[in-house]
Amino acid sequence: MLFLIANKIYPHSYISLETAFSYYNFIPESVYAITSVTSGKTKSFKTQTGYFIYRRIKPNLLFGYDLIEYDKINYKIAFKIAHPEKALCDYFYLNPHIKSETDFKELRFNEDEFREKTDVKKLLYYASLFKNKSIEKRLKKFMRFIDND
């Protein structure tokens, strides 16, 4: 339900970054803020319902997400969440300081879950759409790190 609320606060947004990593079981930690990306302003909202963070990306980078639907009693709810590959691209885009093996270790990624749920070709394709060689280079380095762990 919090994901749906996050999508409603900023309609041109989708769940990504650490929240998507947690959703896909890539990281062991629970996340207490719902993080999304948007083409709107970077903002955060603390409400009685939850803590919502929105990070800005360029409008042409708002792609690579699914609409997940759940049937609740007498109604359906749906929220938008990044594909695993897109969540990682968004993360590297918004965190240019993540580039070393030490940085990768600190992410504490579950390599097995990541390998199972991530399509490397799709990841590299999404990365190419960012038109940023640094992101592509860091993602390839990250993939080598995952494969060697």
mmCIF file of C-alpha atoms in Angstrom:
data_model
loop_
_atom_site.group_PDB
_atom_site.id
_atom_site.type_symbol
_atom_site.label_atom_id
_atom_site.label_comp_id
_atom_site.label_asym_id
_atom_site.label_seq_id
_atom_site.Cartn_x
_atom_site.Cartn_y
_atom_site.Cartn_z
ATOM 1 C CA MET A 1 0.000 0.000 0.000
ATOM 2 C CA LEU A 2 2.899 2.400 0.721
ATOM 3 C CA PHE A 3 4.158 1.915 -2.842
ATOM 4 C CA LEU A 4 0.762 2.933 -4.189
ATOM 5 C CA ILE A 5 0.778 6.038 -1.965
ATOM 6 C CA ALA A 6 4.279 6.911 -3.189
ATOM 7 C CA ASN A 7 3.064 6.730 -6.799
ATOM 8 C CA LYS A 8 0.072 8.943 -5.952
ATOM 9 C CA ILE A 9 2.102 11.674 -4.195
ATOM 10 C CA TYR A 10 4.192 12.136 -7.360
ATOM 11 C CA PRO A 11 2.181 10.617 -10.232
ATOM 12 C CA HIS A 12 5.146 10.757 -12.644
ATOM 13 C CA SER A 13 7.296 8.510 -10.490
ATOM 14 C CA TYR A 14 8.038 4.859 -9.850
ATOM 15 C CA ILE A 15 9.583 2.935 -6.951
ATOM 16 C CA SER A 16 13.323 2.447 -7.460
ATOM 17 C CA LEU A 17 16.726 2.612 -5.764
ATOM 18 C CA GLU A 18 17.033 1.040 -2.283
ATOM 19 C CA THR A 19 13.311 0.323 -2.012
ATOM 20 C CA ALA A 20 13.383 -1.690 -5.245
ATOM 21 C CA PHE A 21 16.561 -3.462 -4.066
ATOM 22 C CA SER A 22 14.718 -4.496 -0.908
ATOM 23 C CA TYR A 23 11.601 -5.523 -2.883
ATOM 24 C CA TYR A 24 13.728 -7.816 -5.072
ATOM 25 C CA ASN A 25 15.647 -9.159 -2.021
ATOM 26 C CA PHE A 26 18.940 -7.796 -3.333
ATOM 27 C CA ILE A 27 19.847 -6.257 0.029
ATOM 28 C CA PRO A 28 19.374 -7.742 3.502
ATOM 29 C CA GLU A 29 18.253 -4.525 5.167
ATOM 30 C CA SER A 30 14.700 -3.345 5.518
ATOM 31 C CA VAL A 31 14.178 0.129 4.170
ATOM 32 C CA TYR A 32 12.203 2.626 6.174
ATOM 33 C CA ALA A 33 11.781 5.242 3.471
ATOM 34 C CA ILE A 34 10.048 4.564 0.177
ATOM 35 C CA THR A 35 12.422 5.810 -2.521
ATOM 36 C CA SER A 36 11.197 6.687 -5.977
ATOM 37 C CA VAL A 37 12.530 8.442 -9.040
ATOM 38 C CA THR A 38 10.670 11.226 -10.787
ATOM 39 C CA SER A 39 11.155 13.892 -13.421
ATOM 40 C CA GLY A 40 9.862 16.361 -10.834
ATOM 41 C CA LYS A 41 11.788 18.037 -8.053
ATOM 42 C CA THR A 42 13.877 16.068 -5.578
ATOM 43 C CA LYS A 43 11.800 16.095 -2.416
ATOM 44 C CA SER A 44 10.925 14.135 0.683
ATOM 45 C CA PHE A 45 7.693 13.862 2.623
ATOM 46 C CA LYS A 46 7.326 12.596 6.170
ATOM 47 C CA THR A 47 3.735 11.647 6.871
ATOM 48 C CA GLN A 48 1.916 9.593 9.496
ATOM 49 C CA THR A 49 1.755 6.848 6.881
ATOM 50 C CA GLY A 50 5.443 6.780 5.942
ATOM 51 C CA TYR A 51 8.542 8.543 4.744
ATOM 52 C CA PHE A 52 8.691 9.117 0.984
ATOM 53 C CA ILE A 53 11.792 10.253 -0.911
ATOM 54 C CA TYR A 54 11.811 11.311 -4.570
ATOM 55 C CA ARG A 55 15.012 11.689 -6.544
ATOM 56 C CA ARG A 56 15.045 13.567 -9.833
ATOM 57 C CA ILE A 57 16.174 12.023 -13.100
ATOM 58 C CA LYS A 58 15.831 13.393 -16.599
ATOM 59 C CA PRO A 59 12.353 12.891 -18.121
ATOM 60 C CA ASN A 60 13.772 10.742 -20.946
ATOM 61 C CA LEU A 61 15.067 8.294 -18.296
ATOM 62 C CA LEU A 62 11.612 7.470 -16.926
ATOM 63 C CA PHE A 63 11.340 3.972 -18.413
ATOM 64 C CA GLY A 64 11.984 0.397 -17.363
ATOM 65 C CA TYR A 65 9.268 -0.197 -14.807
ATOM 66 C CA ASP A 66 6.259 -2.459 -14.402
ATOM 67 C CA LEU A 67 2.780 -1.850 -13.101
ATOM 68 C CA ILE A 68 2.281 -4.470 -10.383
ATOM 69 C CA GLU A 69 -1.345 -5.252 -9.596
ATOM 70 C CA TYR A 70 -2.701 -6.835 -6.449
ATOM 71 C CA ASP A 71 -6.261 -7.930 -5.798
ATOM 72 C CA LYS A 72 -7.457 -6.743 -2.425
ATOM 73 C CA ILE A 73 -10.875 -7.441 -1.015
ATOM 74 C CA ASN A 74 -13.330 -5.890 -3.510
ATOM 75 C CA TYR A 75 -10.724 -3.745 -5.311
ATOM 76 C CA LYS A 76 -7.420 -3.807 -7.122
ATOM 77 C CA ILE A 77 -4.360 -1.751 -6.302
ATOM 78 C CA ALA A 78 -1.441 -1.156 -8.617
ATOM 79 C CA PHE A 79 1.933 0.497 -8.265
ATOM 80 C CA LYS A 80 4.865 1.220 -10.558
ATOM 81 C CA ILE A 81 8.271 -0.242 -9.699
ATOM 82 C CA ALA A 82 11.545 -0.293 -11.610
ATOM 83 C CA HIS A 83 12.737 -3.483 -13.224
ATOM 84 C CA PRO A 84 15.710 -4.809 -11.255
ATOM 85 C CA GLU A 85 18.050 -3.677 -14.040
ATOM 86 C CA LYS A 86 16.598 -0.169 -14.137
ATOM 87 C CA ALA A 87 16.746 0.238 -10.346
ATOM 88 C CA LEU A 88 20.480 -0.481 -10.524
ATOM 89 C CA CYS A 89 20.986 1.958 -13.425
ATOM 90 C CA ASP A 90 19.037 4.635 -11.524
ATOM 91 C CA TYR A 91 21.161 3.987 -8.446
ATOM 92 C CA PHE A 92 24.451 4.321 -10.311
ATOM 93 C CA TYR A 93 23.168 7.424 -12.103
ATOM 94 C CA LEU A 94 22.230 9.137 -8.846
ATOM 95 C CA ASN A 95 25.280 7.914 -6.918
ATOM 96 C CA PRO A 96 28.344 8.628 -9.061
ATOM 97 C CA HIS A 97 30.617 8.054 -6.061
ATOM 98 C CA ILE A 98 29.803 4.297 -6.131
ATOM 99 C CA LYS A 99 32.682 2.958 -8.203
ATOM 100 C CA SER A 100 35.106 0.805 -6.228
ATOM 101 C CA GLU A 101 35.042 -2.769 -5.021
ATOM 102 C CA THR A 102 34.778 -1.439 -1.452
ATOM 103 C CA ASP A 103 31.693 0.570 -2.459
ATOM 104 C CA PHE A 104 30.171 -2.543 -4.040
ATOM 105 C CA LYS A 105 30.814 -4.623 -0.896
ATOM 106 C CA GLU A 106 29.075 -1.970 1.207
ATOM 107 C CA LEU A 107 25.915 -2.411 -0.878
ATOM 108 C CA ARG A 108 25.716 -5.958 0.570
ATOM 109 C CA PHE A 109 24.008 -7.345 -2.515
ATOM 110 C CA ASN A 110 22.701 -10.902 -2.392
ATOM 111 C CA GLU A 111 24.574 -12.207 -5.432
ATOM 112 C CA ASP A 112 22.339 -15.263 -5.898
ATOM 113 C CA GLU A 113 19.113 -13.211 -5.918
ATOM 114 C CA PHE A 114 20.737 -10.639 -8.182
ATOM 115 C CA ARG A 115 21.924 -13.256 -10.706
ATOM 116 C CA GLU A 116 18.527 -14.978 -10.668
ATOM 117 C CA LYS A 117 16.437 -11.825 -11.178
ATOM 118 C CA THR A 118 18.680 -9.736 -13.424
ATOM 119 C CA ASP A 119 19.107 -9.963 -17.180
ATOM 120 C CA VAL A 120 22.634 -8.725 -17.954
ATOM 121 C CA LYS A 121 21.787 -7.862 -21.567
ATOM 122 C CA LYS A 122 18.814 -5.803 -20.402
ATOM 123 C CA LEU A 123 20.987 -4.098 -17.759
ATOM 124 C CA LEU A 124 23.598 -3.093 -20.321
ATOM 125 C CA TYR A 125 20.912 -1.966 -22.768
ATOM 126 C CA TYR A 126 19.272 0.232 -20.127
ATOM 127 C CA ALA A 127 22.683 1.604 -19.164
ATOM 128 C CA SER A 128 23.351 2.540 -22.805
ATOM 129 C CA LEU A 129 20.137 4.590 -22.860
ATOM 130 C CA PHE A 130 21.568 6.844 -20.144
ATOM 131 C CA LYS A 131 24.265 7.877 -22.667
ATOM 132 C CA ASN A 132 26.799 8.084 -19.854
ATOM 133 C CA LYS A 133 30.023 6.091 -20.267
ATOM 134 C CA SER A 134 30.800 6.355 -16.548
ATOM 135 C CA ILE A 135 27.596 4.506 -15.637
ATOM 136 C CA GLU A 136 28.289 1.789 -18.188
ATOM 137 C CA LYS A 137 31.871 1.387 -16.969
ATOM 138 C CA ARG A 138 30.848 1.241 -13.289
ATOM 139 C CA LEU A 139 28.029 -1.232 -13.991
ATOM 140 C CA LYS A 140 30.395 -3.538 -15.884
ATOM 141 C CA LYS A 141 32.837 -3.325 -12.978
ATOM 142 C CA PHE A 142 29.976 -4.100 -10.578
ATOM 143 C CA MET A 143 28.964 -7.129 -12.669
ATOM 144 C CA ARG A 144 32.555 -8.449 -12.561
ATOM 145 C CA PHE A 145 32.468 -7.973 -8.783
ATOM 146 C CA ILE A 146 29.182 -9.945 -8.519
ATOM 147 C CA ASP A 147 30.508 -12.721 -10.756
ATOM 148 C CA ASN A 148 33.718 -13.081 -8.751
ATOM 149 C CA ASP A 149 32.129 -13.101 -5.315
#
